[in-house]
mmCIF file of C-alpha atoms in Angstrom:
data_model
loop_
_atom_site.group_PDB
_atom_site.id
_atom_site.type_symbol
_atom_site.label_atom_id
_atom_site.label_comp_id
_atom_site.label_asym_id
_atom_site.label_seq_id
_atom_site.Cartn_x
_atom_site.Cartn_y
_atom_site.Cartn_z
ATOM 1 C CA UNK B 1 -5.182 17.165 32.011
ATOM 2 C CA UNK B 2 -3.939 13.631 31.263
ATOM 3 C CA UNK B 3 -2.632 11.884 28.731
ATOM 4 C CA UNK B 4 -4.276 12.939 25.805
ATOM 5 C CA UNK B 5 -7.090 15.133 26.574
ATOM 6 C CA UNK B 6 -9.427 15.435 23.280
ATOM 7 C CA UNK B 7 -12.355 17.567 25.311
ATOM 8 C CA UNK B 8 -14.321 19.811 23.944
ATOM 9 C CA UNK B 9 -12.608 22.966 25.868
ATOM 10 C CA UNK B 10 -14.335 25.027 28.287
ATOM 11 C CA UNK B 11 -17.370 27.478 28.064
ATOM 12 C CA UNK B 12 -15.590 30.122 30.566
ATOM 13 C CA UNK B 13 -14.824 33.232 28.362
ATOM 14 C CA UNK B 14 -11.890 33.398 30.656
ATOM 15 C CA UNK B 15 -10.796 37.147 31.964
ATOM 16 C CA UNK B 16 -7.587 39.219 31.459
ATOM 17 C CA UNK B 17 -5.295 36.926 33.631
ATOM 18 C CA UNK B 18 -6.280 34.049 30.980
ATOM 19 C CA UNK B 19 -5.535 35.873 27.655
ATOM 20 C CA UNK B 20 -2.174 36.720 29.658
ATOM 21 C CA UNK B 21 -1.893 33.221 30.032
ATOM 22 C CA UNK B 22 -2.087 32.450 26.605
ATOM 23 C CA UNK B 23 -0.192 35.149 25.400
ATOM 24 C CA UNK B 24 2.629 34.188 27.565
ATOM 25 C CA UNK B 25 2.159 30.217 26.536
ATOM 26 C CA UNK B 26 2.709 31.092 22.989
ATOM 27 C CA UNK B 27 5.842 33.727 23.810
ATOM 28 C CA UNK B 28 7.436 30.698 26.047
ATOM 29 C CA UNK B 29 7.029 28.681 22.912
ATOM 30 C CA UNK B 30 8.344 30.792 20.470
ATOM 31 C CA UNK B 31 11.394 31.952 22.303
ATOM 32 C CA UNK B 32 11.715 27.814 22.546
ATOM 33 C CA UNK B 33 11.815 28.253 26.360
ATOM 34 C CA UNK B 34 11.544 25.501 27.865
ATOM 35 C CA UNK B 35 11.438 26.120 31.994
ATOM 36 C CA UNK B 36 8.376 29.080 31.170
ATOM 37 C CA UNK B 37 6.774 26.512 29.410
ATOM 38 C CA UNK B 38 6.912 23.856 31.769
ATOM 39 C CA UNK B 39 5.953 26.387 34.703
ATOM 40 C CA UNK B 40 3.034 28.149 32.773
ATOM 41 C CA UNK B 41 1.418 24.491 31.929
ATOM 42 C CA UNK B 42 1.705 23.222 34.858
ATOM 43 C CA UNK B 43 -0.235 26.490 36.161
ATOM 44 C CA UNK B 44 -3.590 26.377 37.857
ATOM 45 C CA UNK B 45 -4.681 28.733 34.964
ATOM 46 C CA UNK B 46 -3.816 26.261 32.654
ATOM 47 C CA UNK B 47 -6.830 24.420 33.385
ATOM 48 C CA UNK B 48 -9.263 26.597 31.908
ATOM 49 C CA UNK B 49 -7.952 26.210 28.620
ATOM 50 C CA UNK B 50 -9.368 22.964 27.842
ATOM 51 C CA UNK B 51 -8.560 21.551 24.466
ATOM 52 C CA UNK B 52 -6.755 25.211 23.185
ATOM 53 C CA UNK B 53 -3.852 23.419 24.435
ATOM 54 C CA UNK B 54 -3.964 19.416 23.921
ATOM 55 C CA UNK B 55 -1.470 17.511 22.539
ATOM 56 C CA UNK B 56 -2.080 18.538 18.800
ATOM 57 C CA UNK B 57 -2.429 22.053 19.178
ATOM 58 C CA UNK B 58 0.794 22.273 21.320
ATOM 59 C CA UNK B 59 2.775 20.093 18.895
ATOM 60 C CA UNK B 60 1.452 22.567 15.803
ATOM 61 C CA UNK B 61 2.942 25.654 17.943
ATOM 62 C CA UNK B 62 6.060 23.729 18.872
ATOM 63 C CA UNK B 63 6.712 22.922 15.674
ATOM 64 C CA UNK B 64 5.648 26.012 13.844
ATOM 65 C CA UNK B 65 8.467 27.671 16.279
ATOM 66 C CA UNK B 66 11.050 24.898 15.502
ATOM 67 C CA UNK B 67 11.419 24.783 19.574
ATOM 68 C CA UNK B 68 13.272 21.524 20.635
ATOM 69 C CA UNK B 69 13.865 22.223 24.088
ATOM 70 C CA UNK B 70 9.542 22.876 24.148
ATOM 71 C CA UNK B 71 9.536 19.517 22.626
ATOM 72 C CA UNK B 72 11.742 17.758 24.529
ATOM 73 C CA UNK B 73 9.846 18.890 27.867
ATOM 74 C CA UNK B 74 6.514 17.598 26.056
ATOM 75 C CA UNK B 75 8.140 14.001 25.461
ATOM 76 C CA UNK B 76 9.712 13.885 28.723
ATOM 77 C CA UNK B 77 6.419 13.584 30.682
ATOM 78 C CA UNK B 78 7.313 17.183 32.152
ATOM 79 C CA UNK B 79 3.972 18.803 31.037
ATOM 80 C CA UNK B 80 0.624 17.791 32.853
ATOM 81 C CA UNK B 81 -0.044 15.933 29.159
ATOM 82 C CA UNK B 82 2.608 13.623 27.794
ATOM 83 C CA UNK B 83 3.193 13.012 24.179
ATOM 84 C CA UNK B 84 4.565 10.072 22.274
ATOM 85 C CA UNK B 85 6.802 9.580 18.980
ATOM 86 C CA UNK B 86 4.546 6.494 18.177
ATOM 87 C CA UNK B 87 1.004 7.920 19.080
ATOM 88 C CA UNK B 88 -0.864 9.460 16.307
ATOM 89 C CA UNK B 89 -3.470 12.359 17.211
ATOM 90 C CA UNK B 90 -6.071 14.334 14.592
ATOM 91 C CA UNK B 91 -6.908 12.414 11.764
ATOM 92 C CA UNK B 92 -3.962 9.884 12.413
ATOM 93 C CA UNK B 93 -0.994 12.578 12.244
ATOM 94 C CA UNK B 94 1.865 11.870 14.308
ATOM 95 C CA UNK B 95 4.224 14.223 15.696
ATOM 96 C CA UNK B 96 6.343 13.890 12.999
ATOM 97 C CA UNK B 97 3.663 14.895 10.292
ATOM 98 C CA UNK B 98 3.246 17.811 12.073
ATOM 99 C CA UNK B 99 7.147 18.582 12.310
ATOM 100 C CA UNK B 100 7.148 17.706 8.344
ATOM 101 C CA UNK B 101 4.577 20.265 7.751
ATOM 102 C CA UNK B 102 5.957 22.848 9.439
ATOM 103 C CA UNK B 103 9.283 22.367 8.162
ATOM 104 C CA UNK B 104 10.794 22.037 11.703
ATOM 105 C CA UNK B 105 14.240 20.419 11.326
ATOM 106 C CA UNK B 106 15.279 20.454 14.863
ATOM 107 C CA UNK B 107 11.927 18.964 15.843
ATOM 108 C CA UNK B 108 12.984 16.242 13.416
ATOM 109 C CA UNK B 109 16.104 15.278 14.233
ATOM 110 C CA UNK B 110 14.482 15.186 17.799
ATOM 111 C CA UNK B 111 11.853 13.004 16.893
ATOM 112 C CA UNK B 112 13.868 10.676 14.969
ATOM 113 C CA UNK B 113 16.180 9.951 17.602
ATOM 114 C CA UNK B 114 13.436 8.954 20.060
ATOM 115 C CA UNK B 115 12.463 6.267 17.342
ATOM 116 C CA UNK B 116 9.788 7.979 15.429
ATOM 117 C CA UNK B 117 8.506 6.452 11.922
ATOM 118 C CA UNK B 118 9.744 8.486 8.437
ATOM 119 C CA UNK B 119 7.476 5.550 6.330
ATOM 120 C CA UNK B 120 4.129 6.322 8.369
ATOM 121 C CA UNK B 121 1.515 7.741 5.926
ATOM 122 C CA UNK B 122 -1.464 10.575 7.264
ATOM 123 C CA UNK B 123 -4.381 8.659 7.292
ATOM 124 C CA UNK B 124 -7.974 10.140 7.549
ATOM 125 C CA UNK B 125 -10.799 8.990 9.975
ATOM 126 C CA UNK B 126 -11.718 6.314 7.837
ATOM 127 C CA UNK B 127 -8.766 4.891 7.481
ATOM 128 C CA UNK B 128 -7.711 4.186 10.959
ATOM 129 C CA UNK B 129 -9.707 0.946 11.481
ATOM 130 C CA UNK B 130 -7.626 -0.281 8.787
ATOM 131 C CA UNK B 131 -4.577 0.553 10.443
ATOM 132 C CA UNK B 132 -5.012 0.026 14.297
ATOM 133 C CA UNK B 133 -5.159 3.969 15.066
ATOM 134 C CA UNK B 134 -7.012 4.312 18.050
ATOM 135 C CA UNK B 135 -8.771 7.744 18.601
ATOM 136 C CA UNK B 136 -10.656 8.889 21.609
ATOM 137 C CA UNK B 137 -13.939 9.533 21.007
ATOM 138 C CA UNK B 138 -15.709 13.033 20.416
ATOM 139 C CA UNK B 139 -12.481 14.533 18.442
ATOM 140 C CA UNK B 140 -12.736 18.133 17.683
ATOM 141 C CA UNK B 141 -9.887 18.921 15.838
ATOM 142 C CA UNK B 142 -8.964 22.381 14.981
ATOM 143 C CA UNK B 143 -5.553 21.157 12.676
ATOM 144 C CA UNK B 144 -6.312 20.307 9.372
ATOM 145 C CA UNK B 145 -3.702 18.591 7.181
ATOM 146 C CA UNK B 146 -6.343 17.612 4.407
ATOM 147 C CA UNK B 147 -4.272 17.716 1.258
ATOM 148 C CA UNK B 148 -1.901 15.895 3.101
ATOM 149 C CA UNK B 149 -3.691 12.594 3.561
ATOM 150 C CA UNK B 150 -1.928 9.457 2.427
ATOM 151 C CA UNK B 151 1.435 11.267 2.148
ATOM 152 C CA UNK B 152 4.444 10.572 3.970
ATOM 153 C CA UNK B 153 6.700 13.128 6.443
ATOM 154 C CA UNK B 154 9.140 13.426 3.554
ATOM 155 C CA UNK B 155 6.528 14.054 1.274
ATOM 156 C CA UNK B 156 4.437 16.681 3.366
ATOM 157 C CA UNK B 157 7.869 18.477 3.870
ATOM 158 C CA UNK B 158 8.471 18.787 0.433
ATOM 159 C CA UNK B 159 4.872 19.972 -0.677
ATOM 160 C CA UNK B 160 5.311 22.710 2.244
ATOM 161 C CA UNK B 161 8.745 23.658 0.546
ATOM 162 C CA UNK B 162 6.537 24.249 -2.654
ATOM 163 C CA UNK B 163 4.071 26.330 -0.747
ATOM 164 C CA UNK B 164 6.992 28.330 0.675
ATOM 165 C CA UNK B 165 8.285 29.800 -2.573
ATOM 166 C CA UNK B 166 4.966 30.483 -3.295
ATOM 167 C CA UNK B 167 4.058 31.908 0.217
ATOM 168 C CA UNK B 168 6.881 34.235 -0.452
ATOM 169 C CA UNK B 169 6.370 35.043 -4.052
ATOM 170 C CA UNK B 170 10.170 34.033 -5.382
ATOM 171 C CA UNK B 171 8.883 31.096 -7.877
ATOM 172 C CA UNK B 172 5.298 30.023 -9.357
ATOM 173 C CA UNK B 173 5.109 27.090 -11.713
ATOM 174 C CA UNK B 174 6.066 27.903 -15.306
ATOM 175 C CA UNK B 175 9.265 30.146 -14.922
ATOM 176 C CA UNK B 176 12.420 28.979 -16.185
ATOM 177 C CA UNK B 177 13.981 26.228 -14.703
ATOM 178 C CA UNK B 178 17.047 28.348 -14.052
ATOM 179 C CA UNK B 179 15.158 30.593 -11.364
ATOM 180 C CA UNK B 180 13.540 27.325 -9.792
ATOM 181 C CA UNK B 181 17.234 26.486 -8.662
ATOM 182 C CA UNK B 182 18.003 30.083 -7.599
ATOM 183 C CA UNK B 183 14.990 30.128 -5.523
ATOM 184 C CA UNK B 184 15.807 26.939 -3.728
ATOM 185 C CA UNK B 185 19.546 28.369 -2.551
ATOM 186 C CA UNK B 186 17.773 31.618 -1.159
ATOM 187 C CA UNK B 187 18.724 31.961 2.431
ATOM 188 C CA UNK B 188 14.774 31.889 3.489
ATOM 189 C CA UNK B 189 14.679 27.913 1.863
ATOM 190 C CA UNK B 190 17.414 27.316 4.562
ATOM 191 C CA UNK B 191 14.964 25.627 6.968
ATOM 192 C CA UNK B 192 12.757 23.338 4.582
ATOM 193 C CA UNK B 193 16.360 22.008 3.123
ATOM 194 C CA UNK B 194 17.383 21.072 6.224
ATOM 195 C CA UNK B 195 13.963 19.723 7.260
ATOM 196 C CA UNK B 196 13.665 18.123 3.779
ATOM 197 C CA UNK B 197 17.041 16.582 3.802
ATOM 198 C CA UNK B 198 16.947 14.843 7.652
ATOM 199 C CA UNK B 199 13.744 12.821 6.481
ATOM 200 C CA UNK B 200 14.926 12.137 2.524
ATOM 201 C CA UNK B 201 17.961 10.691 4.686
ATOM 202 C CA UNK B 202 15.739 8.063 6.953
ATOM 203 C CA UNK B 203 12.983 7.290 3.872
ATOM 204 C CA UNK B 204 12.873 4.483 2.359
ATOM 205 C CA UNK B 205 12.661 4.380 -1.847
ATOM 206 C CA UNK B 206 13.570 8.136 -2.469
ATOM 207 C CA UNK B 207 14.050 7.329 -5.409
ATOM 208 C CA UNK B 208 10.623 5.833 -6.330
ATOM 209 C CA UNK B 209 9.175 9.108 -5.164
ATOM 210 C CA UNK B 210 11.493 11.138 -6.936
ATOM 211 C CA UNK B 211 10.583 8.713 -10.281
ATOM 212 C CA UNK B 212 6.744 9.863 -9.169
ATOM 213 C CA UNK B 213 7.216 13.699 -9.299
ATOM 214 C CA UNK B 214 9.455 13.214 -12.062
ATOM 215 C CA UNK B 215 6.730 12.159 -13.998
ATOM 216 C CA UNK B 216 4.118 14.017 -13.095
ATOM 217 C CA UNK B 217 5.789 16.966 -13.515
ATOM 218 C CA UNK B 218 6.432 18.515 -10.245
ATOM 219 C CA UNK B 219 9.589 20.025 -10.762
ATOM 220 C CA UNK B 220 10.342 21.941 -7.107
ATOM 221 C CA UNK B 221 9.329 18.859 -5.164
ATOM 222 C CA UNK B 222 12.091 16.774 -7.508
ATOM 223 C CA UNK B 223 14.417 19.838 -7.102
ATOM 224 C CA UNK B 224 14.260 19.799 -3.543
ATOM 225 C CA UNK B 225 14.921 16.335 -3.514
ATOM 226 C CA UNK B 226 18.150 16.691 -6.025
ATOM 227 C CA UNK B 227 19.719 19.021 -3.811
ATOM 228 C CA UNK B 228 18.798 17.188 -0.404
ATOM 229 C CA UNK B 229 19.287 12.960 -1.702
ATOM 230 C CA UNK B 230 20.657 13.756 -5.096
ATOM 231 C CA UNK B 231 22.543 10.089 -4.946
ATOM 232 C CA UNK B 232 19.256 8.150 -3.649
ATOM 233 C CA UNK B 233 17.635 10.348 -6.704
ATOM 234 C CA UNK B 234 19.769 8.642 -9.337
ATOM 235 C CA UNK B 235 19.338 5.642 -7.140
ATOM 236 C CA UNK B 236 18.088 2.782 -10.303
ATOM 237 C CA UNK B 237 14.238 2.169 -9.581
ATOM 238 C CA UNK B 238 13.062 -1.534 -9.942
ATOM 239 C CA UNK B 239 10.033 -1.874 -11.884
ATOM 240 C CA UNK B 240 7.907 -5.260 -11.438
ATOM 241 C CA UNK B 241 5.557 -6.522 -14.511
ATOM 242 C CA UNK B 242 1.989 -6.653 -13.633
ATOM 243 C CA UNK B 243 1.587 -9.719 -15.101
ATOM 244 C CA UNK B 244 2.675 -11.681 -12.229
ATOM 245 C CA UNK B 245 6.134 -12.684 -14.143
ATOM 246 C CA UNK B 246 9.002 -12.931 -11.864
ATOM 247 C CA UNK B 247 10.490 -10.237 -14.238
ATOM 248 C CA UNK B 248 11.800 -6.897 -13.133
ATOM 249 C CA UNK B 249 13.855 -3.908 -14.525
ATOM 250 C CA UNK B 250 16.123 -1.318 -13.131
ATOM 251 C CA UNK B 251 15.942 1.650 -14.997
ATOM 252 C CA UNK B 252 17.337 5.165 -13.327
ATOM 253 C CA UNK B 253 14.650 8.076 -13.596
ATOM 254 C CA UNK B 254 16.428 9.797 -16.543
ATOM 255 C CA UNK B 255 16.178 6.369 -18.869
ATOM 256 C CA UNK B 256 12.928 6.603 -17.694
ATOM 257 C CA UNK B 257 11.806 10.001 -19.132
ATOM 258 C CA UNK B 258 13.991 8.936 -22.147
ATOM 259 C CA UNK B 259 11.772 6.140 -22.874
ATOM 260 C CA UNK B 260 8.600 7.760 -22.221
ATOM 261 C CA UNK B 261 9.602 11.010 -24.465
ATOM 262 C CA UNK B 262 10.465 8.736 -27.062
ATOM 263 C CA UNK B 263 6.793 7.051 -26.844
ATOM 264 C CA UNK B 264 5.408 10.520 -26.769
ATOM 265 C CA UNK B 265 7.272 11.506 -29.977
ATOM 266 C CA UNK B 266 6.499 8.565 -31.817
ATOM 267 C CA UNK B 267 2.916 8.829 -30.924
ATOM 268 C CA UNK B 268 3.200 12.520 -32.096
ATOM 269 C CA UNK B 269 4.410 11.376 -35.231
ATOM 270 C CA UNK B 270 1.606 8.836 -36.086
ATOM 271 C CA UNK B 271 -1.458 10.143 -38.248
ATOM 272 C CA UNK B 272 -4.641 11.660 -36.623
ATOM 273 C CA UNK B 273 -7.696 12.674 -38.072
ATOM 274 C CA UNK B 274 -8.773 16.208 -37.223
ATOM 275 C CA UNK B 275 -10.875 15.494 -34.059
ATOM 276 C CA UNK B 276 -7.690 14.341 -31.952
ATOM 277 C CA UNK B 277 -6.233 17.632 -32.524
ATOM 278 C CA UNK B 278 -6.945 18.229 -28.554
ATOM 279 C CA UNK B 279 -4.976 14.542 -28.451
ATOM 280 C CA UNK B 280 -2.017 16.161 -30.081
ATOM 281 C CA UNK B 281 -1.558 19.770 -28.022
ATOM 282 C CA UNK B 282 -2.228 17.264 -24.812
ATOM 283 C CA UNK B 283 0.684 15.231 -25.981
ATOM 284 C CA UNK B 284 3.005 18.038 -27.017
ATOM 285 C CA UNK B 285 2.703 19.363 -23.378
ATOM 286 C CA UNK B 286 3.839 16.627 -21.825
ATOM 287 C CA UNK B 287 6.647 16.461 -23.938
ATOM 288 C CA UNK B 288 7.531 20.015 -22.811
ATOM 289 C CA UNK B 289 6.772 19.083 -19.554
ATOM 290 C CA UNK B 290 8.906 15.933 -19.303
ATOM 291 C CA UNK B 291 12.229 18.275 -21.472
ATOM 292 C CA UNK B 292 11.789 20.340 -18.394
ATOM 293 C CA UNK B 293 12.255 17.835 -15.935
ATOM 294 C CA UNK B 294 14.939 15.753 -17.758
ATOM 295 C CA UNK B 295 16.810 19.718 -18.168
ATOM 296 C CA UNK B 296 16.358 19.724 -14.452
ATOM 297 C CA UNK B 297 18.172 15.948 -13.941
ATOM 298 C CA UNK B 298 20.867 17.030 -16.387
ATOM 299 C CA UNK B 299 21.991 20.076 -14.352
ATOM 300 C CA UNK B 300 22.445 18.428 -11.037
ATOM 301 C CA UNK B 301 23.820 15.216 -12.532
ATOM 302 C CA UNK B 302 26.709 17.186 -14.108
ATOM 303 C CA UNK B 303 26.317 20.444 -11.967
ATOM 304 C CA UNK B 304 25.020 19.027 -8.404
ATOM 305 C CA UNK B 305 28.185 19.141 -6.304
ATOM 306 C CA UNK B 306 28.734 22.916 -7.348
ATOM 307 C CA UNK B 307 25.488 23.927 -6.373
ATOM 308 C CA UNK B 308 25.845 21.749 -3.016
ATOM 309 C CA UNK B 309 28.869 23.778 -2.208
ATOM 310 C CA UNK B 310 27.241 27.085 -3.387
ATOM 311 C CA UNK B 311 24.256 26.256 -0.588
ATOM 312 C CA UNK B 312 27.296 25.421 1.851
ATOM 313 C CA UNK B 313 28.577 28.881 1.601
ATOM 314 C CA UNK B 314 26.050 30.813 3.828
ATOM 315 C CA UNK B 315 24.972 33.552 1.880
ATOM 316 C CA UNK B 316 23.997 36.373 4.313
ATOM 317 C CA UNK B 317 20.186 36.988 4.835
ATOM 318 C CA UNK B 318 20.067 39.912 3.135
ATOM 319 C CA UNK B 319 22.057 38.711 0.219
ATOM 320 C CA UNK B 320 20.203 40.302 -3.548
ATOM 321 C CA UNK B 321 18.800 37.565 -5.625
ATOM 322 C CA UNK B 322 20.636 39.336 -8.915
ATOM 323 C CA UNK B 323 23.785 38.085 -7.011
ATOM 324 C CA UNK B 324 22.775 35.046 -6.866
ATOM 325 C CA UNK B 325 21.799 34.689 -10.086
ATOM 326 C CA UNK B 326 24.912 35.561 -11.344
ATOM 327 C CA UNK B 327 26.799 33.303 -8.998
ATOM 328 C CA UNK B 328 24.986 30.161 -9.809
ATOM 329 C CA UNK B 329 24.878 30.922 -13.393
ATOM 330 C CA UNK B 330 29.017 31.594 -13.397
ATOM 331 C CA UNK B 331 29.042 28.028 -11.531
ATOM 332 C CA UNK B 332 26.805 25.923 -14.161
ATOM 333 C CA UNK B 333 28.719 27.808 -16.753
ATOM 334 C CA UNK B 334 31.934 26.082 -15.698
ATOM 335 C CA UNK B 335 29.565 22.815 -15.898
ATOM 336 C CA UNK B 336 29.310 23.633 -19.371
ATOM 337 C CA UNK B 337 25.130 25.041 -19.167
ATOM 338 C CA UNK B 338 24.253 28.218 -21.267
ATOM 339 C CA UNK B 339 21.718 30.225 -20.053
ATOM 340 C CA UNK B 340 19.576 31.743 -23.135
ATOM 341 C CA UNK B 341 16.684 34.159 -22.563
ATOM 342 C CA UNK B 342 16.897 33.506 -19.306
ATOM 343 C CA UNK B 343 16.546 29.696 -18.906
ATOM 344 C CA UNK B 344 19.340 27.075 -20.161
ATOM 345 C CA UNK B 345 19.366 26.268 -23.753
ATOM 346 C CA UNK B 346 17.234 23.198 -24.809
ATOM 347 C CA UNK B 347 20.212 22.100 -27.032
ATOM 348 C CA UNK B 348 22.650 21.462 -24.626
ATOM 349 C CA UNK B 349 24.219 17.930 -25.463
ATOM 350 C CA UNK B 350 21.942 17.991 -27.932
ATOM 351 C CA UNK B 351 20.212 15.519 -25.493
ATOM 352 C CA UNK B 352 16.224 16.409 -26.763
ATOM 353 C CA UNK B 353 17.509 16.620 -30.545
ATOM 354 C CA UNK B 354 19.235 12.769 -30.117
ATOM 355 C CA UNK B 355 15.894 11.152 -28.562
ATOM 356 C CA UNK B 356 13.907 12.869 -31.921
ATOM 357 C CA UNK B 357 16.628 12.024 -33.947
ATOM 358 C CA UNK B 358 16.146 7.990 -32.248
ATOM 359 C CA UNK B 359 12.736 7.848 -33.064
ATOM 360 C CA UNK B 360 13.169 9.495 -36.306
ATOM 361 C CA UNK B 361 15.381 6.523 -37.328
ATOM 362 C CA UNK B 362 13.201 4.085 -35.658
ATOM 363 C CA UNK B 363 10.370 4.913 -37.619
ATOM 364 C CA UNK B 364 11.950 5.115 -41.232
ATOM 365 C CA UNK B 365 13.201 1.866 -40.391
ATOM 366 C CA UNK B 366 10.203 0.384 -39.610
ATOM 367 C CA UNK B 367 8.873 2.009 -42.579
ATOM 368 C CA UNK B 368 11.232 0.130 -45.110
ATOM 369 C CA UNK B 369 10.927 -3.181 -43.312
ATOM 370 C CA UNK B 370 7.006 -3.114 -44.173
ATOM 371 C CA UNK B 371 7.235 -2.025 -47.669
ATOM 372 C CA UNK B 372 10.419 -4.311 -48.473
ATOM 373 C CA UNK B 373 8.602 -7.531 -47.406
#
């Protein structure tokens, strides 16, 4: 088939020998063997296959199965179709995209050590001109990483850990913060740690991207990312004015929340009339929103190294999550966290109560300085 082969596929419904064929293409792959795989691609029935077995789809299976060995044979030039580390395929997705996606670490580490890129973003179709990514024509392609686009491996990886917990029905958005760390050390989050934590380690700016979900909220993508790079997380993030002043400030991604809580509050405080009540409940949400993520930087910047060593322990698959539970909690106990109603108490440090307090003060004092002049 060539290097590359983006044809449409054959018309031949095949017969029984073919489905075997196939059958046995995807078993060799899944059992990550690597001479069946060679020996059934290089088959005469291979032929009639067409484009169920280019490039892309074989790198989705491969990765999908985590098989290395598969991989290795693909990169190697041992298949009658060669891949590349550096070549992208449908809608500009290099092998390592699809490895991301899948959450394949060994796949990763493969492809990082042949030279692939961690800072390549998925483009789309219409980006490619833009960034000298050469597609044959007549593409047909059957893998669709559409939410994906723009987004790096580390960050595909760490919106596929999301899915996973919710794929497997352990977390969903708005449970305690608590249970979004228990989650992550459940033995089925083994592989998207691993995968997670092999491209946080070859990114570049972790901690920019951690400052992004960090303020938008996404608390299991910055979990993952505390538990994987928590040092690159705390990692001071250089802000630039847009004003074209050669003026920049380091701030780490907790000062950061600080500051824009305290905005928040302040702008709570100020009188509204009674049609920005909407402007108010929008406000108080992200408030909550942004307690829940700072709660979140809190624990693993006292509590991290306790919950690394927890993960380091190999619980056993079968291990029962009310175990767990009462494991980690015992450890961030010791760390000085109290769980209450089943989530750690808001007041701990009095952290939240100090920034009120802060802009509390700020205001009064304000306040005085207009009405004594």
């Amino acid at each position: 088939m060539g290097d590359w082969d983006w044809s449409d596929g054959c018309d031949d419904d095949g017969d029984d020998s073919d489905f075997d064929w196939e059958s046995e293409m995807d078993s060799a792959i899944a059992r990550d063997d690597q001479e069946s795989f060679i020996s059934l691609d290089t088959s005469p029935v291979s032929r009639n296959f067409g484009a169920s077995y280019v490039v892309p789809k074989l790198w989705n299976l491969i990765c999908g199965a985590d098989a290395v060995n598969c991989a290795t044979a693909l990169l190697e030039g041992k298949l009658d179709q060669t891949a590349h580390v550096d070549r992208p395929g449908c809608r500009g997705a290099y092998p390592l995209h699809f490895a991301a996606y899948e959450l394949a670490p060994r796949v990763i580490e493969l492809l990082l050590s042949r030279g692939a890129q961690p800072n390549i973003r998925l483009y789309d179709e219409r980006d490619m001109d833009k960034h000298d990514v050469w597609l044959p024509p007549r593409v047909e392609c059957r893998l669709e990483m559409k939410e994906q686009k723009g987004m790096l491996p580390l960050n595909i990886a760490l919106d596929s850990a999301r899915q996973t917990l919710c794929w497997h029905n352990v977390y969903s958005p708005g449970q305690p913060t608590f249970q979004l760390i228990v989650s992550l050390c459940l033995p089925l989050m083994k592989r998207a740690l691993a995968a997670c934590k092999l491209l946080a380690c070859s990114s570049e700016n972790v901690e920019k991207e951690a400052y992004c979900y960090g303020m938008e909220g996404k608390l299991v993508e910055l979990a993952v990312l505390l538990i994987v790079a928590r040092k690159q997380v705390f990692t001071p993030v250089t802000f630039h004015r847009n004003d074209g002043a050669v003026i920049s400030t380091r701030m780490t991604i907790l000062q950061c929340l600080k500051n824009q809580i305290l905005s928040l509050v302040d702008e709570e405080m100020k009188p509204m009339n009674k049609f920005e009540h909407g402007r108010v409940i929008q406000i108080q949400s992200k408030i909550m929103a942004l307690r829940s993520t700072a709660l979140l930087l809190k624990v693993f910047e006292s509590a991290g190294d306790s919950i690394e060593e927890y993960l380091q322990l190999q619980q056993p698959v079968d291990v029962q999550r009310e175990q767990m539970e009462k494991d980690v909690a015992l450890r961030l106990a010791e760390k000085g966290f109290i769980l209450k109603d089943g989530d750690f108490d808001f007041s701990i440090g009095d952290w939240f109560g100090n920034l009120v307090f802060q802009c509390l003060f700020w205001d009064c004092c304000t306040f005085l300085r207009l009405h004594i002049h």
